[in-house]
XYZ file of C-alpha atoms in Angstrom:
570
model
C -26.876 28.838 81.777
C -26.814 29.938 78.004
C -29.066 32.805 79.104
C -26.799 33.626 81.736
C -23.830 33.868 79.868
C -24.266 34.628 76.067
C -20.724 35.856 75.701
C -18.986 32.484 76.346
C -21.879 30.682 74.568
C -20.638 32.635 70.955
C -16.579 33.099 71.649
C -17.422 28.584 71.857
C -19.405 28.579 68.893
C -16.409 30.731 66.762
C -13.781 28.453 68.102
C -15.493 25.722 66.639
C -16.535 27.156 63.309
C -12.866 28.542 62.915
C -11.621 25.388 63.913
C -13.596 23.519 61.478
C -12.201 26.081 59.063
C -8.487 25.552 59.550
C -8.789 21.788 59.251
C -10.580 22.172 55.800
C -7.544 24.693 54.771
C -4.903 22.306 56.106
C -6.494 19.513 54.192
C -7.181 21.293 51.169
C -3.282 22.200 51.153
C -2.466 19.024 52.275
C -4.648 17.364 49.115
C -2.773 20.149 46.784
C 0.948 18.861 47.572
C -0.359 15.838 47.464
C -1.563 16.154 43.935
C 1.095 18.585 42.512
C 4.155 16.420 44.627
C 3.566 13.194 45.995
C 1.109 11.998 43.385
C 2.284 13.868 40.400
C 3.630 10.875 37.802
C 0.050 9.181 38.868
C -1.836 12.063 37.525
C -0.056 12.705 34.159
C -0.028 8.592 33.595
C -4.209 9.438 34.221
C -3.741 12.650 31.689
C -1.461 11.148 29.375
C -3.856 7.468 29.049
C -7.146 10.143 28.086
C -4.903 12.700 26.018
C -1.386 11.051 24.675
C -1.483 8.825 22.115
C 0.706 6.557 19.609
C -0.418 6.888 15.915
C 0.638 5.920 12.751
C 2.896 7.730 10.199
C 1.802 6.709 6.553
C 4.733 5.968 4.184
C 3.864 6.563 0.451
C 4.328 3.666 -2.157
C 7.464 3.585 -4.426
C 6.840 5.830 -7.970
C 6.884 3.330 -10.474
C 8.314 5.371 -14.335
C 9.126 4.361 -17.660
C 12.382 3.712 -18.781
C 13.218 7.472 -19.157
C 11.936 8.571 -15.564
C 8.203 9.188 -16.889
C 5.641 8.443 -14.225
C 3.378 5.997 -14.906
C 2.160 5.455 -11.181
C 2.598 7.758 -8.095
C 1.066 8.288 -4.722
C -0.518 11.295 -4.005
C -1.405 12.676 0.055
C -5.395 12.613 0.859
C -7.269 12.796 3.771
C -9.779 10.178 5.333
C -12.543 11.424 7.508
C -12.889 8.987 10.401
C -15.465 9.114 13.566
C -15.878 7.292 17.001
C -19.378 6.423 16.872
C -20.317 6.817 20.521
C -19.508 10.303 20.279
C -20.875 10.689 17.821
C -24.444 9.428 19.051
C -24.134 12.611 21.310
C -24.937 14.518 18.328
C -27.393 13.375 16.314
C -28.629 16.739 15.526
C -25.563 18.004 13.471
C -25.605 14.668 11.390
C -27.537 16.450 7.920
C -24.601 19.077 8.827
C -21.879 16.053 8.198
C -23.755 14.007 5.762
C -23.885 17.451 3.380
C -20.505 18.277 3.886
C -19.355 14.318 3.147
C -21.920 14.415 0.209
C -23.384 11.810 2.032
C -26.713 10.502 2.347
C -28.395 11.128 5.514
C -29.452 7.541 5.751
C -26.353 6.133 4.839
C -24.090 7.995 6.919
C -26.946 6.994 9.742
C -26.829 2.941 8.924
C -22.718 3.221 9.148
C -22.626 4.977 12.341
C -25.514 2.930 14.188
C -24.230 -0.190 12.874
C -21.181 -0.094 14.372
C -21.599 1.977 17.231
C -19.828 -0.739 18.974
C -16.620 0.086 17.674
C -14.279 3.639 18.284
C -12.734 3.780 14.662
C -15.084 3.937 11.903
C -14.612 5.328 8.656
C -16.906 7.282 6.823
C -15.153 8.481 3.995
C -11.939 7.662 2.033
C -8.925 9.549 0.062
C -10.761 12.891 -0.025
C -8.856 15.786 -0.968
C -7.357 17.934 2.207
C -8.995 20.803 1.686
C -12.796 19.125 1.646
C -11.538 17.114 4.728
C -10.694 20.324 6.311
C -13.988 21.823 6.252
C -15.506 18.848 7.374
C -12.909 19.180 10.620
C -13.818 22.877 11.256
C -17.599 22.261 12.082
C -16.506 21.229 15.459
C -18.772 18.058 15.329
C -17.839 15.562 18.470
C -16.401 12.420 16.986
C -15.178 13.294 13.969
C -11.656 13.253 12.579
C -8.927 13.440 9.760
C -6.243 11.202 9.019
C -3.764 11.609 6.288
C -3.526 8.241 3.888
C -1.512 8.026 -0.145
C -3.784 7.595 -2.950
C -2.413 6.142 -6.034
C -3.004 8.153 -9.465
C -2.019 7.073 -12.995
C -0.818 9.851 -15.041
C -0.942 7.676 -18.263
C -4.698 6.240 -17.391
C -5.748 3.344 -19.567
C -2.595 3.761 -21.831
C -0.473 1.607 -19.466
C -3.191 0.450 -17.130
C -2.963 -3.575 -18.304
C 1.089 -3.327 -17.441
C 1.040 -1.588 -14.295
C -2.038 -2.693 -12.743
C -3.856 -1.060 -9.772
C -3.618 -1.003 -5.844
C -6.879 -0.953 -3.679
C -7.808 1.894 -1.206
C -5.547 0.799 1.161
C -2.543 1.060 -1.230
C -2.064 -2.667 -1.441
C -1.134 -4.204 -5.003
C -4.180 -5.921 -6.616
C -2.789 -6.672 -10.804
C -0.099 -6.314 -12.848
C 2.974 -4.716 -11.515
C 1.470 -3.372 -8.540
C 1.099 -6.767 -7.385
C 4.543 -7.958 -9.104
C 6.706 -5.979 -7.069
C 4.643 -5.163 -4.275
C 7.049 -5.885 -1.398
C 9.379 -3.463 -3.351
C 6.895 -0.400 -3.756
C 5.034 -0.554 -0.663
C 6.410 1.559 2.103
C 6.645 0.698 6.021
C 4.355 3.120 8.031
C 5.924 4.826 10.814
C 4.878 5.989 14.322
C 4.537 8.987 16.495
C 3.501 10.531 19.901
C 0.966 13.122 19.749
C -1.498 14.831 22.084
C -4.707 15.256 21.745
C -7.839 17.248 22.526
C -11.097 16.333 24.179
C -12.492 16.193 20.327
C -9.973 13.384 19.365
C -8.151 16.456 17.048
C -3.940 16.182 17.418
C -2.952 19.761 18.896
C 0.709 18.695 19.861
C 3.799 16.262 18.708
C 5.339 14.943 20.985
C 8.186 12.611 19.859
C 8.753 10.585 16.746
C 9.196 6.682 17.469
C 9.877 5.318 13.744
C 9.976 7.402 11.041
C 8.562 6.374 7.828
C 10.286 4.573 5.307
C 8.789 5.313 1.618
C 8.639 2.411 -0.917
C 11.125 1.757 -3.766
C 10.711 3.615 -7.111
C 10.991 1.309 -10.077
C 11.647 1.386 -13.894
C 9.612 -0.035 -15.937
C 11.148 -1.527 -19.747
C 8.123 0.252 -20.957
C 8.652 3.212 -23.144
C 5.487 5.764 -22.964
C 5.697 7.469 -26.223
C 5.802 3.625 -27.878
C 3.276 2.306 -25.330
C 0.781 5.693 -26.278
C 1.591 4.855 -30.029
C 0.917 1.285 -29.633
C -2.422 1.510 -27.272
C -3.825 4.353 -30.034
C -3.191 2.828 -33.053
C -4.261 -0.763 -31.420
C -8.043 0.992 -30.336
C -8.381 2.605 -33.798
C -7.923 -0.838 -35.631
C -10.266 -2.959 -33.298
C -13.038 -0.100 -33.482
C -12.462 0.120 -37.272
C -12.880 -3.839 -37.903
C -15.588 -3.819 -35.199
C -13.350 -6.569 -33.012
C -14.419 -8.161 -29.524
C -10.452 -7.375 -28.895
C -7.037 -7.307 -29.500
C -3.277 -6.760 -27.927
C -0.384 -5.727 -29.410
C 2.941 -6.104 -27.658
C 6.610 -4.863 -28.561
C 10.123 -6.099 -27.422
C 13.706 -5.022 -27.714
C 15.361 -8.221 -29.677
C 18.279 -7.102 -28.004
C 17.311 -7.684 -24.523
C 14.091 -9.038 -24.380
C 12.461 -5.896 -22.658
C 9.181 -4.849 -23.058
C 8.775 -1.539 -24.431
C 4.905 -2.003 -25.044
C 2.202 -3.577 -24.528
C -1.068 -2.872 -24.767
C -4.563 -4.682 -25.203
C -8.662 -3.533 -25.810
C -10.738 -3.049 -24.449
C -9.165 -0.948 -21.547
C -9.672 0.246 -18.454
C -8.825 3.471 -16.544
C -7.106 2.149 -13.304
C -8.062 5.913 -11.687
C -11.608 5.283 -11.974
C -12.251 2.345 -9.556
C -16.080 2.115 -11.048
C -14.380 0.975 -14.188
C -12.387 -2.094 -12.580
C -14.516 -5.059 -13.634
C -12.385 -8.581 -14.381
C -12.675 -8.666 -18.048
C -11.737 -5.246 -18.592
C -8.382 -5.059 -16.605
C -6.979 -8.631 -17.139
C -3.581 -8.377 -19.593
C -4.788 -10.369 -22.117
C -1.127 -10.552 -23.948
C -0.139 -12.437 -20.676
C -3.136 -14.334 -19.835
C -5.167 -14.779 -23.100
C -4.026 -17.560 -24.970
C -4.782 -18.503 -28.903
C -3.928 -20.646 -31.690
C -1.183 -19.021 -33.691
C -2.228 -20.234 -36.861
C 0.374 -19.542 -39.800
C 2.889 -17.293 -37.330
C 3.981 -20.612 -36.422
C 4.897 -21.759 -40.199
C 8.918 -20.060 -39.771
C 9.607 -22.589 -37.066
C 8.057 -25.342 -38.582
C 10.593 -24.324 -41.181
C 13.115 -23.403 -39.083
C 13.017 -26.838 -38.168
C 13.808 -28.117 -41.172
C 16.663 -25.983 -41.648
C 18.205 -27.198 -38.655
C 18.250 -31.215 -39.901
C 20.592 -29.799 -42.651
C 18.201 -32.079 -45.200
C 16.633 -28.768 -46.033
C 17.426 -25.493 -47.603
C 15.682 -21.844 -48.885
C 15.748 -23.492 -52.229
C 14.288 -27.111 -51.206
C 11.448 -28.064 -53.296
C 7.967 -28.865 -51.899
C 5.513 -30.623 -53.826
C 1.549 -28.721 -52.551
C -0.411 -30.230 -55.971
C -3.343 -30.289 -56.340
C -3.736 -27.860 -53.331
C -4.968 -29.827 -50.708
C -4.356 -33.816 -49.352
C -6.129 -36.153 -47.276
C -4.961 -37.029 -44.140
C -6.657 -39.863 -42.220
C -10.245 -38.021 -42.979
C -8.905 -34.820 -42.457
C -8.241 -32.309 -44.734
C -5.078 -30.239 -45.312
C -5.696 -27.081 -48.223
C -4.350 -24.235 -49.573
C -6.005 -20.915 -50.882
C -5.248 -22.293 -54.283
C -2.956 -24.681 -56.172
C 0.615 -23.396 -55.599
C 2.212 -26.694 -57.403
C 5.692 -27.241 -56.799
C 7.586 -24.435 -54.832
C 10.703 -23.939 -52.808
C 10.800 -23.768 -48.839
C 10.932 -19.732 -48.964
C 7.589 -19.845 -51.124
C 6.166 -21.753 -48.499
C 6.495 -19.223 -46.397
C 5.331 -16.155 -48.401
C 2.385 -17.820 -49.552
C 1.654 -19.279 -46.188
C 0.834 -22.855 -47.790
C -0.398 -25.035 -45.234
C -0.103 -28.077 -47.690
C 3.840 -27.166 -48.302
C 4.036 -26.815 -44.069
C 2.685 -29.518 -43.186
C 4.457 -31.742 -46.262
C 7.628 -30.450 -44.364
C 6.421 -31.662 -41.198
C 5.303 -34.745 -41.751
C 8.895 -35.450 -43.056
C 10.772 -34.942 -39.921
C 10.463 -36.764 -36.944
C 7.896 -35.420 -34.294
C 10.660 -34.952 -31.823
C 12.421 -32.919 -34.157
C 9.612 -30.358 -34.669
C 8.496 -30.496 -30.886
C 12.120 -29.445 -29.755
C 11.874 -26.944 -32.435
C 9.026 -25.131 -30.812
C 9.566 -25.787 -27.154
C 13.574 -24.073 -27.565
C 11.679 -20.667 -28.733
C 9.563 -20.680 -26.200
C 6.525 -22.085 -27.444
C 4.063 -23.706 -24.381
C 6.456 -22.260 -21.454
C 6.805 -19.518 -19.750
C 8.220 -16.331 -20.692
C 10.272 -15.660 -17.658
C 8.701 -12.185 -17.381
C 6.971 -13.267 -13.537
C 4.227 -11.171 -14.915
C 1.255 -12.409 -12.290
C -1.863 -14.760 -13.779
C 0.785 -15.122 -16.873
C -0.539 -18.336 -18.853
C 1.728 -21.012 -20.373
C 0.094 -22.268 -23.204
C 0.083 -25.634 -24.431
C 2.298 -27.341 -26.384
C 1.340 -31.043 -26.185
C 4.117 -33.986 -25.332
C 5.265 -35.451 -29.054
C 4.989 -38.632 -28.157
C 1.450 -37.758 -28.283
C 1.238 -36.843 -31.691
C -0.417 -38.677 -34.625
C 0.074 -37.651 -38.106
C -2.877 -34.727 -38.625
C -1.971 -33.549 -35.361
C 2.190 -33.074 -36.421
C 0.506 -31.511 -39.974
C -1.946 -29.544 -38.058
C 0.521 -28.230 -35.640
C 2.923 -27.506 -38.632
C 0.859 -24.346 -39.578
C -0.604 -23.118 -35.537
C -3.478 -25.368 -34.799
C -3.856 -27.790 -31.515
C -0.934 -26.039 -29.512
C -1.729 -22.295 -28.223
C 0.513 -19.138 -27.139
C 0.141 -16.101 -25.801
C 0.573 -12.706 -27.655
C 3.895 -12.242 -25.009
C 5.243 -15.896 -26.233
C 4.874 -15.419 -29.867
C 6.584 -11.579 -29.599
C 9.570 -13.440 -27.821
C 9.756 -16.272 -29.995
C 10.189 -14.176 -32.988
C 12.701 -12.528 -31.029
C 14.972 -15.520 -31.393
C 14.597 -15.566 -35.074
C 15.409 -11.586 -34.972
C 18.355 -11.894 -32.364
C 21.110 -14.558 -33.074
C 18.711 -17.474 -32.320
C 18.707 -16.577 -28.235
C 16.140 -17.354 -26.642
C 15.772 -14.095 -23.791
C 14.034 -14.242 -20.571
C 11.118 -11.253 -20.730
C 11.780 -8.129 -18.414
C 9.171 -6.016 -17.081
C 12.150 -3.785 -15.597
C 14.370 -0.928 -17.514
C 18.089 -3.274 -18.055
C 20.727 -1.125 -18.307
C 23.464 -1.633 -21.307
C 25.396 -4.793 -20.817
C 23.176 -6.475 -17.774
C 20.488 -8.384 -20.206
C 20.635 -11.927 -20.001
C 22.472 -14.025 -22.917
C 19.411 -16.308 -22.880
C 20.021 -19.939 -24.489
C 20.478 -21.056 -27.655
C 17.357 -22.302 -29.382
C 18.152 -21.888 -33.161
C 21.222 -22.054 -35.103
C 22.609 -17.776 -36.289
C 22.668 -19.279 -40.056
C 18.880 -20.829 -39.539
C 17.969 -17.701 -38.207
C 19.365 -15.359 -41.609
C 17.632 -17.587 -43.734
C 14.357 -17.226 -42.143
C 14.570 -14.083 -41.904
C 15.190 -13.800 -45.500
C 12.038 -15.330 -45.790
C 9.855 -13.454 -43.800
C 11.371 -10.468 -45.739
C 9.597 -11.950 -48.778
C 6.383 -12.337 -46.991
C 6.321 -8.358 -46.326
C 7.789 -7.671 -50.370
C 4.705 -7.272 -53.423
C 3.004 -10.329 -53.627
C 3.396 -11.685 -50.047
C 0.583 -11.957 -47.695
C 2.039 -9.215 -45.393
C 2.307 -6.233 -47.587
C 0.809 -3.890 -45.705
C 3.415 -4.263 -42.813
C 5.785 -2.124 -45.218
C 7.305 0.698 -43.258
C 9.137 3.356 -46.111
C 12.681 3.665 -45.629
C 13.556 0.612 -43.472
C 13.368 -3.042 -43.906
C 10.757 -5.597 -42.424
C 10.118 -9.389 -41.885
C 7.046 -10.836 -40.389
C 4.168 -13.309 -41.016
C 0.537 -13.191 -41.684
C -2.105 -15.022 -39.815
C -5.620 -15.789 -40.338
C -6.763 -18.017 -38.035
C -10.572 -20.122 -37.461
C -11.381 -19.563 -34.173
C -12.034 -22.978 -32.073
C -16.049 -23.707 -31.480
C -17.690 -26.566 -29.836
C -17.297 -30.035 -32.051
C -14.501 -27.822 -34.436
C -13.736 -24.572 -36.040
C -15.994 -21.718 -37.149
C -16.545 -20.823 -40.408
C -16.873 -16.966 -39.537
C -14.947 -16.006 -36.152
C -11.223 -15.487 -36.974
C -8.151 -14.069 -35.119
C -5.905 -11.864 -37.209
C -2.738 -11.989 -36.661
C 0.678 -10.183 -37.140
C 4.250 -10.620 -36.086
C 7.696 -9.629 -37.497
C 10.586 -7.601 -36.650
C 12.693 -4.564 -38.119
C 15.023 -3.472 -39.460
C 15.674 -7.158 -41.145
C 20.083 -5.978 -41.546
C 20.091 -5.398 -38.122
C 16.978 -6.124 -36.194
C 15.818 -4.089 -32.943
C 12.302 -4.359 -32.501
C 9.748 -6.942 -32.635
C 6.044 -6.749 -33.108
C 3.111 -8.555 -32.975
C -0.532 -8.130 -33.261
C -3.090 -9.742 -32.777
C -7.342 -9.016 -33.503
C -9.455 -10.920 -32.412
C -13.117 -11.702 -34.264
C -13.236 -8.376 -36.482
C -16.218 -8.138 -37.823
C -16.623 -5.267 -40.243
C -15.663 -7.539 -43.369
C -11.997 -7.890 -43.390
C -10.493 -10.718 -41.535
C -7.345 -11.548 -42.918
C -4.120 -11.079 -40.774
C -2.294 -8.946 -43.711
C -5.842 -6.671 -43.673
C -6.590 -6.191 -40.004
C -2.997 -7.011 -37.931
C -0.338 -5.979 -40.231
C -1.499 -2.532 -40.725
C -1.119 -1.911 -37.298
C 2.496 -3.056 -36.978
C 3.252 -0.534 -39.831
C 1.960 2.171 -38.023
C 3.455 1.546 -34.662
C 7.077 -0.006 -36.225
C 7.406 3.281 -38.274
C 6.928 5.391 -35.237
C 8.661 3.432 -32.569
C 12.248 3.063 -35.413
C 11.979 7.119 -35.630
C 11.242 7.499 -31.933
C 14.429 5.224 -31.292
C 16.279 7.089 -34.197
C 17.064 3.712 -35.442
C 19.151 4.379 -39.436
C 16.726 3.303 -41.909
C 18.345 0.753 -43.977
C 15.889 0.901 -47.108
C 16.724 4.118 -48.173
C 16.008 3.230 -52.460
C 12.485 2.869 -51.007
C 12.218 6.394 -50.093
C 13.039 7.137 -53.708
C 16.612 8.665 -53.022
C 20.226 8.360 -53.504
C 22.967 6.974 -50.810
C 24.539 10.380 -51.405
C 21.728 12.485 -51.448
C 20.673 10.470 -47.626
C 24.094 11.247 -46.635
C 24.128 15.496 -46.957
């Protein structure tokens, strides 16, 4: 039949085939509305899961300054190269391409992508500047991206490193003020919609949910140009004397802010190879010691305040030394019979402890615990130590004479500087601030001594700074000074070393109207001098004379600059 009729066997094969044809187009066109109109918020849900995505906005931490807007901390943009492993994998081949260009090790940047090939966010390298991170984007490598992170950079380095402490590489607070204030300076990250390429790389925004909120800025008390002074001349004296360490700490006896402090050895908070425990703890807030003889004007103080004493009071220290229940009490040499202030200047431990012994423990404990002695400074530094200062009640009779002149109670460098601060204030007792107070807004503190108790020490630590007192060399020309010496044994197993000493300075200036306080403290020098008027007082000179110019306090010594009141006044 096909043979027969060939002509209606093709025009019924076409039909078919064009048939088959038109059903394919109608589909197709079908399938296209169906895509591009009925389906349409389906698909770009599909795109959008594989291509949109919500990421994270970095705010940068708070600045923190000094008191005069200097910046001791800041945050600085970097970028952090990150890389989803299993895309990585795909190219292996280009991974001596991306280890180069991270300065990487091949076989490290191999053991942190195969170890954790499990995971889609890996990082491989951290805070590196933009530009570097940028070349490492443009090789095109699947995988591998950018993302922009704050890096925190100290423009003052080591200087101020034990005050303001460090974050860690996420920007969190670790020590010091970093850590104090941290709720303050961090910042609250943000968030955005952005699209993005096959490659992981953003090529579009599309709309901002939060924006970032940066962190606070604070003020710091601190003042650099003291803190510089203080941290230089504070290095030079404990590599001169050869010293395992020191600290050195300055306060406004006005307020009770901090306008220094510094300690050795030191650390450089921007190189985070150098941040090893007993580098970058604050030892004047941590450490604590035995004052030794800086104690001596409130064991006098004391005194004063029973109104059974005065400057003029005689003390009977002959022959030089006593015996106290087995124990020992001496002096340098047989000072005889002197008055209270000579006490003082000559740092007798027998007149000190003679004094002592005469009041009643209570007396002397309240003495010591109203400046501050064994409690805490109120400066919410963190890790700040306390000290001890044991209950009276507790007290036999070497321990009251051995307390008398700074042995078996302890303080920290920060505790001693604000203690003297009562004696240079109006015998207040300030909380410590960390934080820049503005005129008017500092604390009036308590009372801990009486104003009149407070002159007449001062008027002997004046002496103690003249010719002939232990302190000489804490003269600054042109203004006056009161501090105290101290030499002090450092505590051994079964006693007190014969050869290990702390030096120690503290004192205030200028004595007619007193603004800063000072103290130092060295601890085991070792190149032959060990006396606190050798090794500590120097260093307050130094520092005291450049922090009254720097302040543009009036000198109020001028007949030791070897001129006239007239002649000062043209």
């Amino acid at each position: 039949m096909s043979e027969s009729n060939p002509v209606r066997f093709y025009r019924g094969r076409y039909a078919v085939v064009l048939g088959t044809l038109c059903l394919v187009t109608a589909g197709l066109v079908w399938r296209a509305v169906d895509l591009q109109v009925v389906d349409r918020q389906f698909l770009q849900d599909q795109g959008d899961a594989r291509h949109l995505r919500v990421v994270s906005v970095p705010a940068h931490r708070g600045m923190i300054t000094d008191r005069h807007g200097e910046p001791l901390a800041m945050s600085t943009p970097v970028q952090s190269v990150w890389v989803n492993p299993a895309k990585l994998m795909t190219a292996r081949d280009r991974w001596p391409e991306l280890a180069r260009a991270l300065e990487m090790a091949p076989e490290r940047l191999a053991q942190q992508v195969e170890s954790r090939r499990s995971r889609e966010f890996v990082y491989l390298r951290r805070h590196m500047n933009p530009s570097d991170a940028q070349e490492v984007l443009v090789l095109g490598i699947p995988g591998v991206s950018i993302q922009k992170e704050y890096r925190r950079y100290y423009p003052t380095g080591e200087v101020s490193a034990h005050v303001v402490g460090f974050t860690n590489i996420d920007d969190e607070g670790q020590e010091g003020l970093e850590l104090q204030f941290e709720r303050y300076l961090r910042g609250h990250n943000g968030s955005k919609r952005v699209i993005r390429d096959r490659l992981g790389q953003t090529i579009a925004n599309v709309e901002s949910i939060e924006e970032p909120r940066p962190g606070r800025d604070i003020a710091l008390s601190l003042d650099r140009r003291i803190q510089y002074l203080a941290y230089r001349e504070l290095k030079a004296a404990v590599s001169r004397h050869k010293a395992k360490a020191g600290s050195a700490v300055v306060l406004d006896a006005r307020t009770g802010e901090v306008l220094a402090m510094v300690n050795q050895p030191a650390y450089n908070p921007n190189n985070r190879n150098d941040l090893v425990s007993w580098r970058y703890r604050n030892r004047a807030v941590t450490d604590v010691f035995e004052p030794g003889s800086t104690v001596k004007p409130f064991t006098v103080s004391a005194a004063l305040e029973t109104g059974r004493y005065e400057p003029e009071t005689s003390v009977d220290t002959s022959p030089g030394y006593y015996q106290l229940a087995g124990f020992t009490v001496s002096d340098h040499q047989n000072y005889g019979e002197i008055d209270v202030a000579t006490v003082i200047k000559k740092s007798s431990n027998v007149g000190a402890s003679r004094i002592a012994l005469d009041l009643q423990p209570r007396q002397l404990w309240q003495t010591f615990s109203r400046v501050g002695l064994g409690i805490d400074s109120g400066s919410g530094f963190p890790g700040e130590a306390t000290g001890t200062l044991s209950g009276w009640n507790e007290w036999r009779n070497v321990t009251r004479a051995t307390v008398s002149y700074g042995y078996g109670l302890s303080v920290t460098p920060l505790q001693l500087a604000n203690a003297y601060s009562v004696i240079a204030g109006d015998g207040r007792l300030r909380p410590v601030s960390f934080l820049s107070l503005d005129a008017g807004d500092a604390p009036a503190g308590r009372v801990a001594l009486s104003p009149k108790t407070v002159r007449q020490v001062r008027g002997m630590l004046e002496a103690v700074v003249s010719p002939g007192g232990t302190g000489e060399a804490a003269r600054v020309p042109g203004y006056r000074v009161a501090g105290k010496t101290g030499t002090v044994h450092k505590a051994i197993v079964g006693g007190y070393s014969e050869d290990r000493y702390s030096a120690v300075f503290a004192g205030m200036a200028p004595v007619s109207r007193p603004r800063l306080v000072m103290m130092v403290m060295i601890d085991e020098p070792s190149a032959g001098e060990y006396f606190g008027g050798q090794v500590a007082a120097p260093v307050f000179a130094r520092v005291m004379e450049g922090a009254l110019r720097l302040l543009d306090i009036p000198p109020d010594d001028i007949d030791s600059l070897g001129v006239t009141v007239a002649e000062a006044s043209q």
